[in-house]
CSV table of C-alpha atoms and ligand atoms in Angstrom, one decimal:
chain,number,residue,atom,x,y,z
E,622,UNK,CA,-6.3,83.2,-66.3
E,623,UNK,CA,-8.5,80.6,-68.0
E,624,UNK,CA,-6.5,77.9,-66.1
E,625,UNK,CA,-7.0,79.1,-62.6
E,626,UNK,CA,-10.0,77.9,-60.5
E,627,UNK,CA,-8.4,77.3,-57.1
E,628,UNK,CA,-6.7,80.1,-55.3
E,629,UNK,CA,-3.8,79.8,-52.9
E,630,UNK,CA,-3.6,83.0,-51.0
E,631,UNK,CA,-3.5,81.5,-47.5
E,632,UNK,CA,-0.7,79.1,-48.5
E,633,UNK,CA,1.1,82.1,-50.0
E,634,UNK,CA,0.8,84.0,-46.7
E,635,UNK,CA,2.0,81.0,-44.7
E,636,UNK,CA,4.9,80.5,-47.1
E,637,UNK,CA,6.0,84.1,-46.6
E,638,UNK,CA,5.9,83.5,-42.8
E,639,UNK,CA,7.7,80.2,-43.1
E,640,UNK,CA,10.5,81.7,-45.0
E,641,UNK,CA,11.5,83.7,-41.9
E,642,UNK,CA,12.2,80.5,-39.9
E,643,UNK,CA,12.4,77.5,-42.3
E,644,UNK,CA,15.1,77.8,-45.0
E,645,UNK,CA,13.2,78.4,-48.2
E,646,UNK,CA,10.0,78.0,-46.3
E,647,UNK,CA,10.1,74.2,-46.5
E,648,UNK,CA,11.5,71.1,-44.9
E,649,UNK,CA,12.5,69.2,-48.0
E,650,UNK,CA,13.8,70.7,-51.3
E,651,UNK,CA,11.1,69.0,-53.4
E,652,UNK,CA,8.2,70.7,-51.6
E,653,UNK,CA,9.2,74.0,-53.1
E,654,UNK,CA,8.1,72.7,-56.5
E,655,UNK,CA,4.4,72.3,-55.9
E,656,UNK,CA,1.9,74.4,-57.9
E,657,UNK,CA,2.0,77.4,-57.9
E,658,UNK,CA,4.4,77.4,-54.9
E,659,UNK,CA,4.8,75.4,-51.7
E,660,UNK,CA,1.3,74.6,-50.4
E,661,UNK,CA,0.3,74.1,-46.8
E,662,UNK,CA,-2.2,71.3,-46.0
E,663,UNK,CA,-4.6,71.1,-43.2
E,664,UNK,CA,-5.8,67.4,-43.3
E,665,UNK,CA,-6.1,64.3,-45.4
E,666,UNK,CA,-8.3,61.2,-45.4
E,667,UNK,CA,-8.6,58.3,-47.9
E,668,UNK,CA,-7.9,59.5,-51.4
E,669,UNK,CA,-8.3,63.2,-50.5
E,670,UNK,CA,-6.0,65.9,-49.2
E,671,UNK,CA,-7.1,69.4,-48.2
E,672,UNK,CA,-5.1,72.6,-48.1
E,673,UNK,CA,-5.4,75.7,-45.9
E,674,UNK,CA,-7.3,77.6,-48.6
E,675,UNK,CA,-10.0,75.0,-48.4
E,676,UNK,CA,-9.1,73.4,-51.7
E,677,UNK,CA,-9.9,69.6,-51.9
E,678,UNK,CA,-7.7,67.4,-54.1
E,679,UNK,CA,-7.9,63.8,-55.2
E,680,UNK,CA,-4.4,62.9,-54.3
E,681,UNK,CA,-2.2,61.1,-56.9
E,682,UNK,CA,1.1,62.1,-55.2
E,683,UNK,CA,0.5,59.8,-52.2
E,684,UNK,CA,2.9,62.2,-50.4
E,685,UNK,CA,5.6,61.1,-52.9
E,686,UNK,CA,4.6,57.4,-52.5
E,687,UNK,CA,4.1,56.4,-48.9
E,688,UNK,CA,0.3,56.5,-48.7
E,689,UNK,CA,-0.4,53.3,-50.6
E,690,UNK,CA,-3.3,52.3,-48.3
E,691,UNK,CA,-4.7,55.8,-48.4
E,692,UNK,CA,-4.4,58.8,-46.1
E,693,UNK,CA,-5.1,58.4,-42.4
E,694,UNK,CA,-6.1,54.7,-42.7
E,695,UNK,CA,-8.0,53.9,-39.5
E,696,UNK,CA,-6.3,50.5,-39.0
E,697,UNK,CA,-2.8,52.0,-39.2
E,698,UNK,CA,-3.8,54.9,-36.9
E,699,UNK,CA,-5.3,52.4,-34.4
E,700,UNK,CA,-2.1,50.3,-34.4
E,701,UNK,CA,0.1,53.3,-33.8
E,702,UNK,CA,-2.1,54.8,-31.0
E,703,UNK,CA,-2.4,51.4,-29.2
E,704,UNK,CA,1.3,50.5,-29.4
E,705,UNK,CA,2.8,54.0,-28.7
E,706,UNK,CA,0.8,54.1,-25.5
E,707,UNK,CA,3.4,51.7,-24.0
E,708,UNK,CA,6.2,54.1,-24.6
E,709,UNK,CA,8.0,55.5,-27.6
E,710,UNK,CA,11.7,54.4,-27.7
E,711,UNK,CA,13.8,52.2,-25.4
E,712,UNK,CA,17.4,52.2,-26.7
E,713,UNK,CA,16.6,48.5,-26.8
E,714,UNK,CA,14.6,45.9,-28.6
E,715,UNK,CA,10.8,45.2,-28.5
E,716,UNK,CA,8.6,42.4,-29.6
E,717,UNK,CA,6.8,44.0,-32.5
E,718,UNK,CA,10.0,44.7,-34.5
E,719,UNK,CA,10.7,40.9,-34.6
E,720,UNK,CA,7.1,40.4,-35.9
E,721,UNK,CA,7.7,43.1,-38.5
E,722,UNK,CA,11.0,41.5,-39.6
E,723,UNK,CA,9.4,38.0,-39.8
E,724,UNK,CA,6.5,39.4,-41.9
E,725,UNK,CA,9.0,41.0,-44.3
E,726,UNK,CA,11.0,37.8,-44.5
E,727,UNK,CA,7.9,36.0,-45.7
E,728,UNK,CA,7.0,38.7,-48.2
E,729,UNK,CA,10.3,39.6,-49.8
E,730,UNK,CA,12.4,37.0,-51.6
E,731,UNK,CA,15.8,38.4,-50.7
E,732,UNK,CA,15.0,39.3,-47.1
E,733,UNK,CA,16.9,36.7,-45.1
E,734,UNK,CA,18.2,39.3,-42.7
E,735,UNK,CA,17.4,43.0,-42.3
E,736,UNK,CA,18.0,46.2,-40.3
E,737,UNK,CA,15.6,49.0,-39.8
E,738,UNK,CA,16.6,52.7,-40.5
E,739,UNK,CA,14.6,55.9,-40.7
E,740,UNK,CA,14.5,56.6,-44.5
E,741,UNK,CA,15.5,55.5,-47.9
E,742,UNK,CA,18.7,57.6,-48.0
E,743,UNK,CA,20.2,56.0,-44.9
E,744,UNK,CA,19.3,52.5,-46.0
E,745,UNK,CA,21.0,53.0,-49.4
E,746,UNK,CA,24.1,54.3,-47.6
E,747,UNK,CA,24.1,51.1,-45.5
E,748,UNK,CA,23.8,48.8,-48.5
E,749,UNK,CA,26.7,50.5,-50.3
E,750,UNK,CA,28.8,50.1,-47.2
E,751,UNK,CA,28.0,46.3,-47.0
E,752,UNK,CA,28.9,45.9,-50.7
E,753,UNK,CA,32.3,47.5,-50.3
E,754,UNK,CA,33.0,45.5,-47.1
E,755,UNK,CA,32.1,42.2,-48.6
E,756,UNK,CA,33.8,42.6,-52.0
E,757,UNK,CA,36.8,44.6,-50.9
E,758,UNK,CA,36.1,46.9,-53.9
E,759,UNK,CA,35.4,50.6,-53.8
E,760,UNK,CA,33.1,51.8,-56.5
E,761,UNK,CA,29.5,51.4,-57.2
E,762,UNK,CA,27.8,51.6,-60.6
E,763,UNK,CA,24.6,53.6,-60.9
E,764,UNK,CA,22.4,55.0,-63.6
E,765,UNK,CA,21.5,58.4,-65.1
E,766,UNK,CA,18.2,59.7,-63.7
E,767,UNK,CA,17.9,57.1,-60.9
E,768,UNK,CA,17.4,58.7,-57.4
E,769,UNK,CA,18.9,57.0,-54.4
E,770,UNK,CA,18.5,59.8,-51.8
E,771,UNK,CA,20.2,63.1,-51.2
E,772,UNK,CA,23.4,62.1,-49.4
E,773,UNK,CA,26.9,63.0,-50.8
E,774,UNK,CA,27.8,59.9,-52.8
E,775,UNK,CA,24.5,59.7,-54.6
E,776,UNK,CA,23.7,63.4,-55.2
E,777,UNK,CA,24.8,63.1,-58.9
E,778,UNK,CA,23.4,62.3,-62.3
E,779,UNK,CA,20.0,63.8,-61.4
E,780,UNK,CA,19.9,67.5,-62.1
E,781,UNK,CA,18.6,67.8,-65.6
E,782,UNK,CA,21.1,69.6,-67.9
E,783,UNK,CA,20.6,69.6,-71.7
E,784,UNK,CA,21.0,66.3,-73.5
E,785,UNK,CA,24.3,67.6,-74.9
E,786,UNK,CA,25.7,68.3,-71.5
E,787,UNK,CA,25.3,64.6,-70.5
E,788,UNK,CA,28.2,63.7,-72.8
E,789,UNK,CA,29.0,60.4,-74.4
E,790,UNK,CA,26.9,57.4,-73.4
E,791,UNK,CA,29.9,55.2,-72.4
E,792,UNK,CA,31.4,57.9,-70.2
E,793,UNK,CA,28.7,60.4,-69.2
E,794,UNK,CA,29.7,63.8,-67.6
E,795,UNK,CA,29.1,63.9,-63.9
E,796,UNK,CA,26.8,66.7,-62.8
E,797,UNK,CA,26.7,67.4,-59.0
E,798,UNK,CA,23.1,68.0,-57.8
E,799,UNK,CA,24.3,70.1,-54.9
E,800,UNK,CA,26.9,72.6,-53.9
E,801,UNK,CA,29.1,71.5,-51.0
E,802,UNK,CA,29.8,67.9,-51.9
E,803,UNK,CA,33.2,66.7,-50.7
E,804,UNK,CA,36.1,66.7,-53.2
E,805,UNK,CA,36.8,63.3,-54.9
E,806,UNK,CA,33.4,61.8,-54.0
E,807,UNK,CA,32.7,61.4,-57.7
E,808,UNK,CA,35.5,58.9,-57.9
E,809,UNK,CA,33.4,56.5,-55.9
E,810,UNK,CA,31.0,55.6,-58.6
E,811,UNK,CA,30.6,54.9,-62.3
E,812,UNK,CA,27.6,56.4,-64.1
E,813,UNK,CA,25.9,54.9,-67.1
E,814,UNK,CA,22.6,55.3,-69.0
E,815,UNK,CA,20.0,52.7,-67.9
E,816,UNK,CA,18.4,49.9,-70.0
E,817,UNK,CA,21.4,49.3,-72.2
E,818,UNK,CA,22.7,45.8,-71.4
E,819,UNK,CA,25.5,45.8,-74.0
E,820,UNK,CA,27.0,48.9,-72.6
E,821,UNK,CA,26.6,47.6,-69.1
E,822,UNK,CA,28.3,44.3,-70.0
E,823,UNK,CA,31.2,46.1,-71.7
E,824,UNK,CA,31.7,48.5,-68.8
E,825,UNK,CA,31.5,45.8,-66.1
E,826,UNK,CA,33.9,43.4,-67.9
E,827,UNK,CA,36.4,46.2,-68.3
E,828,UNK,CA,36.1,47.5,-64.7
E,829,UNK,CA,35.0,44.6,-62.6
E,830,UNK,CA,38.0,44.9,-60.3
E,831,UNK,CA,36.7,48.3,-59.2
E,832,UNK,CA,33.0,47.6,-58.9
E,833,UNK,CA,31.5,46.6,-55.5
E,834,UNK,CA,27.9,47.1,-56.4
E,835,UNK,CA,25.4,47.8,-59.1
E,836,UNK,CA,22.5,49.8,-57.7
E,837,UNK,CA,19.3,50.3,-59.7
E,838,UNK,CA,15.7,51.2,-59.4
E,839,UNK,CA,14.1,48.0,-60.8
E,840,UNK,CA,11.5,50.2,-62.5
E,841,UNK,CA,12.9,53.7,-63.2
E,842,UNK,CA,10.3,55.8,-61.4
E,843,UNK,CA,12.2,59.0,-60.6
E,844,UNK,CA,12.4,60.1,-64.2
E,845,UNK,CA,9.4,58.8,-66.2
E,846,UNK,CA,8.0,55.5,-65.2
E,847,UNK,CA,10.2,53.2,-67.3
E,848,UNK,CA,10.1,49.4,-67.3
E,849,UNK,CA,13.4,47.5,-67.7
E,850,UNK,CA,13.8,46.0,-71.1
E,851,UNK,CA,13.3,42.3,-71.4
E,852,UNK,CA,16.4,40.5,-70.0
E,853,UNK,CA,18.0,43.7,-68.6
E,854,UNK,CA,17.6,42.9,-64.9
E,855,UNK,CA,18.5,39.2,-65.5
E,856,UNK,CA,21.6,40.4,-67.4
E,857,UNK,CA,22.5,42.6,-64.4
E,858,UNK,CA,22.0,39.6,-62.1
E,859,UNK,CA,24.3,37.4,-64.2
E,860,UNK,CA,27.0,40.0,-64.4
E,861,UNK,CA,26.9,40.5,-60.6
E,862,UNK,CA,27.2,36.7,-60.1
E,863,UNK,CA,30.1,36.4,-62.5
E,864,UNK,CA,32.2,39.3,-61.1
E,865,UNK,CA,31.5,39.3,-57.4
E,866,UNK,CA,29.4,42.4,-57.4
E,867,UNK,CA,26.4,43.1,-55.1
E,868,UNK,CA,23.2,43.6,-57.0
E,869,UNK,CA,21.2,46.2,-55.0
E,870,UNK,CA,17.6,46.9,-55.9
E,871,UNK,CA,16.4,50.3,-54.6
E,872,UNK,CA,12.8,49.4,-54.0
E,873,UNK,CA,11.9,52.6,-52.2
E,874,UNK,CA,9.2,53.2,-54.8
E,875,UNK,CA,8.5,49.7,-56.2
E,876,UNK,CA,8.3,48.1,-52.7
E,877,UNK,CA,4.9,46.7,-51.8
E,878,UNK,CA,3.1,48.3,-54.8
E,879,UNK,CA,4.4,46.4,-57.8
E,880,UNK,CA,3.7,43.3,-55.7
E,881,UNK,CA,3.8,42.6,-52.0
E,882,UNK,CA,7.3,41.3,-52.4
E,883,UNK,CA,8.4,44.3,-54.5
E,884,UNK,CA,9.8,44.3,-58.0
E,885,UNK,CA,12.0,41.4,-57.1
E,886,UNK,CA,8.8,39.3,-56.8
E,887,UNK,CA,7.3,40.9,-59.8
E,888,UNK,CA,10.3,40.2,-62.1
E,889,UNK,CA,11.5,37.1,-60.3
E,890,UNK,CA,15.0,38.4,-60.0
E,891,UNK,CA,16.5,38.2,-56.5
E,892,UNK,CA,19.0,40.9,-55.6
E,893,UNK,CA,21.7,40.5,-52.9
E,894,UNK,CA,20.6,43.6,-51.0
E,895,UNK,CA,17.5,45.8,-51.3
E,896,UNK,CA,16.0,49.0,-49.8
E,897,UNK,CA,12.4,49.4,-48.7
E,898,UNK,CA,11.0,52.6,-47.4
E,899,UNK,CA,8.0,54.9,-48.5
E,900,UNK,CA,5.0,52.6,-48.6
E,901,UNK,CA,6.3,50.4,-45.7
E,902,UNK,CA,4.7,52.5,-43.0
E,903,UNK,CA,2.1,55.0,-44.4
E,904,UNK,CA,4.1,58.2,-43.6
E,905,UNK,CA,6.0,57.1,-40.5
E,906,UNK,CA,9.8,57.2,-40.7
E,907,UNK,CA,11.0,53.7,-41.1
E,908,UNK,CA,12.9,51.9,-43.8
E,909,UNK,CA,14.6,48.6,-44.2
E,910,UNK,CA,17.9,47.3,-45.7
E,911,UNK,CA,17.2,43.7,-46.4
E,912,UNK,CA,19.5,41.1,-47.9
E,913,UNK,CA,20.9,37.6,-48.2
E,914,UNK,CA,22.7,36.2,-45.2
E,915,UNK,CA,26.0,36.0,-47.0
E,916,UNK,CA,26.0,39.9,-47.3
E,917,UNK,CA,24.0,40.9,-44.2
E,918,UNK,CA,26.1,38.7,-41.8
E,919,UNK,CA,28.7,41.6,-41.9
E,920,UNK,CA,26.2,43.8,-40.1
E,921,UNK,CA,25.1,40.9,-37.8
E,922,UNK,CA,28.7,40.5,-36.7
E,923,UNK,CA,29.4,44.2,-36.3
E,924,UNK,CA,32.0,44.3,-39.0
E,925,UNK,CA,29.9,46.8,-40.9
E,926,UNK,CA,28.4,49.3,-38.5
E,927,UNK,CA,24.8,50.4,-38.8
E,928,UNK,CA,23.2,52.3,-36.0
E,929,UNK,CA,20.7,55.0,-35.1
E,930,UNK,CA,19.1,56.3,-31.9
E,931,UNK,CA,15.6,56.5,-33.4
E,932,UNK,CA,15.6,53.2,-35.3
E,933,UNK,CA,12.5,51.0,-34.9
E,934,UNK,CA,10.7,53.3,-32.5
E,935,UNK,CA,7.4,52.0,-31.3
E,936,UNK,CA,5.1,54.2,-33.5
E,937,UNK,CA,7.1,53.5,-36.7
E,938,UNK,CA,7.1,49.8,-36.2
E,939,UNK,CA,3.4,49.7,-35.3
E,940,UNK,CA,2.6,51.8,-38.4
E,941,UNK,CA,4.5,49.3,-40.6
E,942,UNK,CA,2.7,46.4,-39.0
E,943,UNK,CA,-0.6,48.1,-39.5
E,944,UNK,CA,0.2,49.0,-43.1
E,945,UNK,CA,1.3,45.4,-44.0
E,946,UNK,CA,-1.9,44.0,-42.4
E,947,UNK,CA,-4.0,46.3,-44.6
E,948,UNK,CA,-1.9,45.3,-47.7
E,949,UNK,CA,-2.4,41.7,-46.9
E,950,UNK,CA,-6.1,41.8,-45.9
E,951,UNK,CA,-7.6,44.3,-48.4
E,952,UNK,CA,-6.3,43.1,-51.7
E,953,UNK,CA,-4.5,46.4,-52.1
E,954,UNK,CA,-2.1,45.5,-54.9
E,955,UNK,CA,-4.8,44.0,-57.1
E,956,UNK,CA,-6.9,47.1,-56.6
E,957,UNK,CA,-4.2,49.6,-57.5
E,958,UNK,CA,-3.4,47.7,-60.7
E,959,UNK,CA,-7.0,47.6,-61.7
E,960,UNK,CA,-7.5,51.4,-61.1
E,961,UNK,CA,-4.1,52.3,-62.5
E,962,UNK,CA,-4.8,50.5,-65.7
E,963,UNK,CA,-8.2,52.2,-66.0
E,964,UNK,CA,-6.5,55.6,-65.5
E,965,UNK,CA,-3.8,54.8,-68.1
E,966,UNK,CA,-6.3,53.6,-70.7
E,967,UNK,CA,-8.5,56.7,-70.1
E,968,UNK,CA,-5.6,59.1,-70.3
E,969,UNK,CA,-4.4,57.5,-73.6
E,970,UNK,CA,-7.8,57.8,-75.0
E,971,UNK,CA,-8.0,61.5,-74.1
E,972,UNK,CA,-4.5,62.1,-75.7
E,973,UNK,CA,-5.8,60.5,-78.9
E,974,UNK,CA,-9.1,62.5,-78.9
E,975,UNK,CA,-7.1,65.8,-78.8
E,976,UNK,CA,-4.4,64.5,-81.2
E,977,UNK,CA,-1.9,65.3,-78.5
E,978,UNK,CA,1.6,63.9,-78.2
E,979,UNK,CA,0.8,62.7,-74.7
E,980,UNK,CA,2.8,59.6,-73.8
E,981,UNK,CA,1.4,57.5,-70.9
E,982,UNK,CA,3.9,54.9,-69.6
E,983,UNK,CA,3.9,52.8,-66.4
E,984,UNK,CA,2.8,49.7,-64.7
E,985,UNK,CA,-0.5,50.6,-63.1
E,986,UNK,CA,0.3,51.3,-59.4
E,987,UNK,CA,2.5,54.1,-60.7
E,988,UNK,CA,2.4,55.8,-64.1
E,989,UNK,CA,3.8,58.7,-65.9
E,990,UNK,CA,2.4,61.3,-68.3
E,991,UNK,CA,4.6,63.4,-70.5
E,992,UNK,CA,4.5,65.1,-73.9
E,993,UNK,CA,6.9,63.8,-76.6
E,994,UNK,CA,6.9,62.7,-80.2
E,995,UNK,CA,9.0,59.6,-79.2
E,996,UNK,CA,6.9,56.4,-79.3
E,997,UNK,CA,8.4,55.1,-76.1
E,998,UNK,CA,10.9,56.6,-73.5
E,999,UNK,CA,13.5,54.1,-72.3
E,1000,UNK,CA,16.1,56.1,-70.4
E,1001,UNK,CA,17.0,59.4,-68.9
E,1002,UNK,CA,18.4,60.8,-72.1
E,1003,UNK,CA,15.0,60.3,-73.7
E,1004,UNK,CA,13.2,61.7,-70.6
E,1005,UNK,CA,15.2,64.9,-71.2
E,1006,UNK,CA,13.4,65.2,-74.6
E,1007,UNK,CA,9.9,65.5,-72.9
E,1008,UNK,CA,8.2,68.9,-73.4
E,1009,UNK,CA,8.5,70.2,-69.8
E,1010,UNK,CA,6.6,73.5,-70.4
E,1011,UNK,CA,3.6,71.6,-71.8
E,1012,UNK,CA,3.7,69.2,-68.9
E,1013,UNK,CA,3.8,72.1,-66.5
E,1014,UNK,CA,0.6,73.6,-67.9
E,1015,UNK,CA,-1.1,70.2,-67.8
E,1016,UNK,CA,-0.1,69.5,-64.1
E,1017,UNK,CA,-1.1,73.1,-63.1
E,1018,UNK,CA,-4.4,72.8,-64.9
E,1019,UNK,CA,-5.2,69.6,-63.1
E,1020,UNK,CA,-4.1,71.0,-59.8
E,1021,UNK,CA,-6.2,74.1,-60.1
E,1022,UNK,CA,-9.2,71.8,-60.6
E,1023,UNK,CA,-8.5,69.4,-57.7
E,1024,UNK,CA,-6.3,66.7,-59.2
E,1025,UNK,CA,-2.9,66.6,-57.4
E,1026,UNK,CA,-0.2,64.8,-59.4
E,1027,UNK,CA,3.6,64.9,-58.8
E,1028,UNK,CA,5.1,67.8,-60.9
E,1029,UNK,CA,7.4,65.7,-63.0
E,1030,UNK,CA,4.3,63.8,-64.3
E,1031,UNK,CA,4.2,60.8,-62.0
E,1032,UNK,CA,0.8,59.5,-60.7
E,1033,UNK,CA,0.5,57.0,-57.8
E,1034,UNK,CA,-2.6,54.9,-57.1
E,1035,UNK,CA,-3.8,54.0,-53.6
E,1036,UNK,CA,-6.2,51.5,-52.2
E,1037,UNK,CA,-8.4,54.4,-51.2
E,1038,UNK,CA,-9.0,55.6,-54.7
E,1039,UNK,CA,-12.3,54.6,-56.2
E,1040,UNK,CA,-13.5,54.1,-59.8
E,1041,UNK,CA,-15.4,57.4,-59.3
E,1042,UNK,CA,-12.1,59.1,-58.4
E,1043,UNK,CA,-10.5,57.8,-61.6
E,1044,UNK,CA,-13.4,59.0,-63.7
E,1045,UNK,CA,-13.3,62.4,-62.1
E,1046,UNK,CA,-9.6,62.7,-62.8
E,1047,UNK,CA,-10.2,61.7,-66.4
E,1048,UNK,CA,-13.1,64.2,-66.8
E,1049,UNK,CA,-10.9,67.0,-65.5
E,1050,UNK,CA,-7.9,65.9,-67.7
E,1051,UNK,CA,-10.3,66.1,-70.6
E,1052,UNK,CA,-11.3,69.6,-69.6
E,1053,UNK,CA,-7.6,70.7,-69.2
E,1054,UNK,CA,-6.8,69.2,-72.6
E,1055,UNK,CA,-9.5,71.4,-74.2
E,1056,UNK,CA,-7.6,74.4,-72.9
E,1057,UNK,CA,-4.1,73.3,-73.6
N,2589,LIG,N1,15.5,55.7,-53.5
N,2589,LIG,C1,14.4,56.0,-54.3
N,2589,LIG,C2,14.1,55.1,-55.5
N,2589,LIG,C3,13.6,57.0,-54.0
N,2589,LIG,O1,12.5,57.3,-54.8
N,2589,LIG,C4,13.8,57.8,-52.8
N,2589,LIG,C5,12.9,59.0,-52.4
N,2589,LIG,N2,12.2,59.6,-53.4
N,2589,LIG,C6,14.9,57.5,-52.0
N,2589,LIG,C7,15.7,56.4,-52.4
N,2589,LIG,C8,15.3,58.3,-50.8
N,2589,LIG,O2,14.4,58.0,-49.8
N,2589,LIG,P1,14.1,59.0,-48.6
N,2589,LIG,O3,13.6,60.2,-49.2
N,2589,LIG,O4,13.2,58.3,-47.7
N,2589,LIG,O5,15.5,59.3,-48.0
């Protein structure tokens, strides 16, 4: 096979063994879809990750986003080691979590009050509960192709059927992502295509009595890497103000990387509630639901219940503090834009050189590569028109030569990447294009 350089026999053996004890051999569904199958890793440092077959990768997955400051950053590790020496978990409060909350208050425009949870999914769940409690309404409005975790009420609108199966734009068909979802849960939300303000306005005007919240990824990163059209987020903000609806930004991906204060700082649109996770703590399980007092006071007063045995454990809070210190002190955001823009420009050039229908879209800190004849891709319906088979070959070709990219075509940049890493990735992309 002309494509194959790296081999994966040790991973394959471990996967076989893992299947006897771990369902499907993995601990998260998405890990099945590595190339050529689930891979087992041995260690990681900086911009590199190494697998059990001895293959070295320049890592552009950042472990699905968390490793914004790079793998195994010494300052983060030091913070964790020092603070966890005191103990791990108290079923009570500790000083560092106030310091973390105070730091986030300063960074994030909407963060007047917050609570810490373990992951993005839980924090999304909390935000929707707050929205229903405050507005007295039941439904939330969400968008095709946006990912908000894997829990019951958001496990919809994601699996990728054919374009035809999506149905009419104004009333899309609902596709469950999982078996076993409770009956009637699809009555809890309204689904719409993203980036269509006229359709959003029409729907909200007609159904404002039912809608407690609009939840959106401010940049659609879970299908493509799609910027909101000019005025779209502002339009959303205006509708929410007018009709007593919570505007929820799911900043699990955009948080800390589009700017220190997330996409809400970048776009200067302040949501009522927002979710931060992934890059907050470099791989330690901590997330935050943050929001304006007029919404979060319901949690403060115990009217909306939010709880969790493991919340704000010492190591996770110390990891978050360490990460934020690196973000602040090492010009991380500026660096990832610079490198991401270099990578985007280089990839576009290679696409041209080979007269390929490669489309590169994104912001810099995260970017997407796909193959399509469309000039731009603006929503999930257009994402479905990407040539998946060709992308699969491209991603596999890169992987087999040491460039690790998320299988759906998303690349993340970290502060540990160097210009040389970017050049190496471009050289290898060029080599793969020759073979495509
Ligand atoms: N929201 C978004 C935008 C995400 O990308 C993800 C994870 N990919 C989640 C929520 C869920 O977060 P977690 O996997 O930490 O539960």
